[in-house]
Amino acid sequence: MRVRFWGVRGSVPWATADSIGHGCNTPCIEVRDDATGALLVLDAGSGIVGLGHSLGRAARAVPILFTHYHWDHTQGLPFFAPFYAPGWAPSIWAPVLEGVSREWVETIFESPYFPVPFEQLPNRPTVTLVGPEPVEIGGFRLSVLPLTHPGGAFAYRIHGRNGDVVYATDHEFGDLAADRRLLEFARDAAAIISDAHFTPEELAHHKGWGHASWLQVSEFAVQASVGRLWLFHHKPGRSDVELAGIEEQASQVFRAVTASREGVSFEL
């Protein structure tokens, strides 16, 4: 399994000279199995635009799986090149959260939000609803777990031959039962990509926002015995210098930790 980050920033894209090193785009992750050709796209923040252009002309099926529907995880979707280039077969996999339906997903493309209606897309994607049960998408087998986030969100555990990757962005710790479920869900994973939006000091002023601190997820990685922790969903305005400092502090709690960067990939 090979994982590449196309967008790692939370809430809104943030492009300044001080933050460009880690990237300015919002969440999008590419997962591949080069042995089987399997491909899966996780979330469709602004990072999906670059991913779409990187795919070139080798048309194929490309599934997009959302964790939830906040703007930072959907805002790049209408600009995804395979919706418009000949031969591609994109699909959208939509978690069943509050009020979500296939028709609701289609409104992302509707006026006044976007000029090309869903039904007029050259490669109109299928839309499949996803519940909290195990599912197979794009050649990958996934387990699914609801997270603690306003409006809901799903975590995914992607099962691979050489270990599993857990994608658990947008989770707020504090519900003991939910936190225990996430702990068992992530236990012994080869890698976890986890929301580390806040510092511990900031977290005290953002209760109910649905995000975690770098300290919480570092302690969680220890408890879950994961192989590597990727800090994700960086706060807008967080500079590269600040993120380097956070990575250093986190490494004092859990040694195998990295602050995720656009363009960086890892393999299992």
mmCIF file of N, CA, C and O in Angstrom, residues 8-26 197-199 202 233-244 246:
data_model
loop_
_atom_site.group_PDB
_atom_site.id
_atom_site.type_symbol
_atom_site.label_atom_id
_atom_site.label_comp_id
_atom_site.label_asym_id
_atom_site.label_seq_id
_atom_site.Cartn_x
_atom_site.Cartn_y
_atom_site.Cartn_z
ATOM 1 N N VAL A 8 -3.297 18.697 3.286
ATOM 2 C CA VAL A 8 -3.122 18.349 4.701
ATOM 3 C C VAL A 8 -3.633 19.437 5.641
ATOM 4 O O VAL A 8 -3.586 19.281 6.859
ATOM 5 N N ARG A 9 -4.120 20.547 5.075
ATOM 6 C CA ARG A 9 -4.530 21.696 5.874
ATOM 7 C C ARG A 9 -6.012 21.575 6.246
ATOM 8 O O ARG A 9 -6.818 21.119 5.443
ATOM 9 N N GLY A 10 -6.392 21.983 7.432
ATOM 10 C CA GLY A 10 -7.782 21.944 7.845
ATOM 11 C C GLY A 10 -8.496 23.259 7.616
ATOM 12 O O GLY A 10 -7.865 24.318 7.521
ATOM 13 N N SER A 11 -9.815 23.182 7.509
ATOM 14 C CA SER A 11 -10.733 24.322 7.493
ATOM 15 C C SER A 11 -10.727 25.110 6.197
ATOM 16 O O SER A 11 -11.732 25.185 5.500
ATOM 17 N N VAL A 12 -9.623 25.760 5.850
ATOM 18 C CA VAL A 12 -9.540 26.520 4.597
ATOM 19 C C VAL A 12 -8.125 26.389 4.041
ATOM 20 O O VAL A 12 -7.167 26.199 4.783
ATOM 21 N N PRO A 13 -7.949 26.500 2.704
ATOM 22 C CA PRO A 13 -6.595 26.560 2.153
ATOM 23 C C PRO A 13 -5.864 27.779 2.713
ATOM 24 O O PRO A 13 -6.469 28.837 2.928
ATOM 25 N N TRP A 14 -4.561 27.606 2.946
ATOM 26 C CA TRP A 14 -3.793 28.691 3.560
ATOM 27 C C TRP A 14 -2.427 28.755 2.879
ATOM 28 O O TRP A 14 -1.573 27.928 3.122
ATOM 29 N N ALA A 15 -2.260 29.740 2.027
ATOM 30 C CA ALA A 15 -1.026 29.847 1.247
ATOM 31 C C ALA A 15 -0.282 31.123 1.619
ATOM 32 O O ALA A 15 -0.686 32.222 1.247
ATOM 33 N N THR A 16 0.779 30.979 2.379
ATOM 34 C CA THR A 16 1.674 32.087 2.688
ATOM 35 C C THR A 16 3.102 31.576 2.576
ATOM 36 O O THR A 16 3.361 30.367 2.562
ATOM 37 N N ALA A 17 4.025 32.508 2.521
ATOM 38 C CA ALA A 17 5.443 32.124 2.445
ATOM 39 C C ALA A 17 5.861 31.327 3.670
ATOM 40 O O ALA A 17 6.780 30.501 3.603
ATOM 41 N N ASP A 18 5.181 31.552 4.793
ATOM 42 C CA ASP A 18 5.553 30.882 6.039
ATOM 43 C C ASP A 18 4.947 29.489 6.190
ATOM 44 O O ASP A 18 5.353 28.734 7.067
ATOM 45 N N SER A 19 3.964 29.156 5.327
ATOM 46 C CA SER A 19 3.256 27.888 5.519
ATOM 47 C C SER A 19 3.326 26.957 4.315
ATOM 48 O O SER A 19 2.844 25.835 4.384
ATOM 49 N N ILE A 20 3.931 27.418 3.229
ATOM 50 C CA ILE A 20 3.882 26.664 1.982
ATOM 51 C C ILE A 20 4.669 25.355 2.056
ATOM 52 O O ILE A 20 4.402 24.406 1.310
ATOM 53 N N GLY A 21 5.614 25.257 2.973
ATOM 54 C CA GLY A 21 6.439 24.053 3.059
ATOM 55 C C GLY A 21 5.640 22.805 3.366
ATOM 56 O O GLY A 21 5.908 21.732 2.825
ATOM 57 N N HIS A 22 4.662 22.922 4.246
ATOM 58 C CA HIS A 22 3.806 21.776 4.566
ATOM 59 C C HIS A 22 2.604 21.683 3.645
ATOM 60 O O HIS A 22 1.947 20.640 3.593
ATOM 61 N N GLY A 23 2.309 22.749 2.924
ATOM 62 C CA GLY A 23 1.216 22.727 1.967
ATOM 63 C C GLY A 23 0.055 23.587 2.400
ATOM 64 O O GLY A 23 -0.164 23.829 3.593
ATOM 65 N N CYS A 24 -0.698 24.050 1.421
ATOM 66 C CA CYS A 24 -1.798 24.972 1.701
ATOM 67 C C CYS A 24 -3.161 24.372 1.394
ATOM 68 O O CYS A 24 -4.189 24.984 1.721
ATOM 69 N N ASN A 25 -3.222 23.195 0.776
ATOM 70 C CA ASN A 25 -4.504 22.629 0.355
ATOM 71 C C ASN A 25 -5.194 21.846 1.470
ATOM 72 O O ASN A 25 -4.551 21.330 2.383
ATOM 73 N N THR A 26 -6.518 21.761 1.343
ATOM 74 C CA THR A 26 -7.320 21.040 2.334
ATOM 75 C C THR A 26 -7.404 19.556 1.985
ATOM 76 O O THR A 26 -7.008 19.131 0.897
ATOM 77 N N HIS A 197 -5.296 19.299 14.928
ATOM 78 C CA HIS A 197 -5.565 20.677 14.537
ATOM 79 C C HIS A 197 -5.052 21.694 15.553
ATOM 80 O O HIS A 197 -4.502 22.733 15.183
ATOM 81 N N PHE A 198 -5.202 21.383 16.844
ATOM 82 C CA PHE A 198 -4.917 22.358 17.887
ATOM 83 C C PHE A 198 -3.680 22.001 18.700
ATOM 84 O O PHE A 198 -3.262 20.841 18.763
ATOM 85 N N THR A 199 -3.134 23.017 19.363
ATOM 86 C CA THR A 199 -2.193 22.784 20.454
ATOM 87 C C THR A 199 -3.014 22.528 21.713
ATOM 88 O O THR A 199 -4.214 22.851 21.765
ATOM 89 N N GLU A 202 -4.627 25.792 22.804
ATOM 90 C CA GLU A 202 -5.747 26.223 21.963
ATOM 91 C C GLU A 202 -6.990 25.380 22.199
ATOM 92 O O GLU A 202 -8.125 25.876 22.132
ATOM 93 N N HIS A 233 -4.525 17.623 9.211
ATOM 94 C CA HIS A 233 -5.555 18.654 9.387
ATOM 95 C C HIS A 233 -4.968 19.859 10.121
ATOM 96 O O HIS A 233 -5.546 20.394 11.073
ATOM 97 N N HIS A 234 -3.815 20.344 9.631
ATOM 98 C CA HIS A 234 -3.119 21.441 10.290
ATOM 99 C C HIS A 234 -3.985 22.701 10.313
ATOM 100 O O HIS A 234 -4.660 23.029 9.326
ATOM 101 N N LYS A 235 -3.939 23.403 11.400
ATOM 102 C CA LYS A 235 -4.725 24.618 11.583
ATOM 103 C C LYS A 235 -4.325 25.681 10.557
ATOM 104 O O LYS A 235 -3.136 25.879 10.280
ATOM 105 N N PRO A 236 -5.315 26.393 9.983
ATOM 106 C CA PRO A 236 -4.971 27.496 9.079
ATOM 107 C C PRO A 236 -4.073 28.518 9.785
ATOM 108 O O PRO A 236 -4.300 28.859 10.952
ATOM 109 N N GLY A 237 -3.059 28.973 9.077
ATOM 110 C CA GLY A 237 -2.136 29.935 9.663
ATOM 111 C C GLY A 237 -0.985 29.308 10.424
ATOM 112 O O GLY A 237 -0.050 30.016 10.814
ATOM 113 N N ARG A 238 -1.032 27.995 10.638
ATOM 114 C CA ARG A 238 0.064 27.320 11.333
ATOM 115 C C ARG A 238 1.282 27.319 10.413
ATOM 116 O O ARG A 238 1.256 26.756 9.321
ATOM 117 N N SER A 239 2.355 27.953 10.840
ATOM 118 C CA SER A 239 3.529 28.086 9.986
ATOM 119 C C SER A 239 4.348 26.806 9.962
ATOM 120 O O SER A 239 4.189 25.922 10.811
ATOM 121 N N ASP A 240 5.254 26.742 8.997
ATOM 122 C CA ASP A 240 6.151 25.591 8.913
ATOM 123 C C ASP A 240 7.032 25.489 10.150
ATOM 124 O O ASP A 240 7.319 24.388 10.632
ATOM 125 N N VAL A 241 7.452 26.623 10.671
ATOM 126 C CA VAL A 241 8.274 26.621 11.882
ATOM 127 C C VAL A 241 7.483 26.066 13.059
ATOM 128 O O VAL A 241 7.981 25.246 13.841
ATOM 129 N N GLU A 242 6.234 26.504 13.181
ATOM 130 C CA GLU A 242 5.385 25.985 14.258
ATOM 131 C C GLU A 242 5.161 24.493 14.116
ATOM 132 O O GLU A 242 5.196 23.742 15.107
ATOM 133 N N LEU A 243 4.915 24.026 12.895
ATOM 134 C CA LEU A 243 4.665 22.602 12.690
ATOM 135 C C LEU A 243 5.908 21.770 12.981
ATOM 136 O O LEU A 243 5.806 20.661 13.509
ATOM 137 N N ALA A 244 7.082 22.315 12.661
ATOM 138 C CA ALA A 244 8.323 21.607 13.010
ATOM 139 C C ALA A 244 8.455 21.498 14.526
ATOM 140 O O ALA A 244 8.881 20.462 15.054
ATOM 141 N N ILE A 246 5.926 21.494 16.689
ATOM 142 C CA ILE A 246 4.915 20.536 17.140
ATOM 143 C C ILE A 246 5.391 19.107 16.904
ATOM 144 O O ILE A 246 5.235 18.229 17.768
#
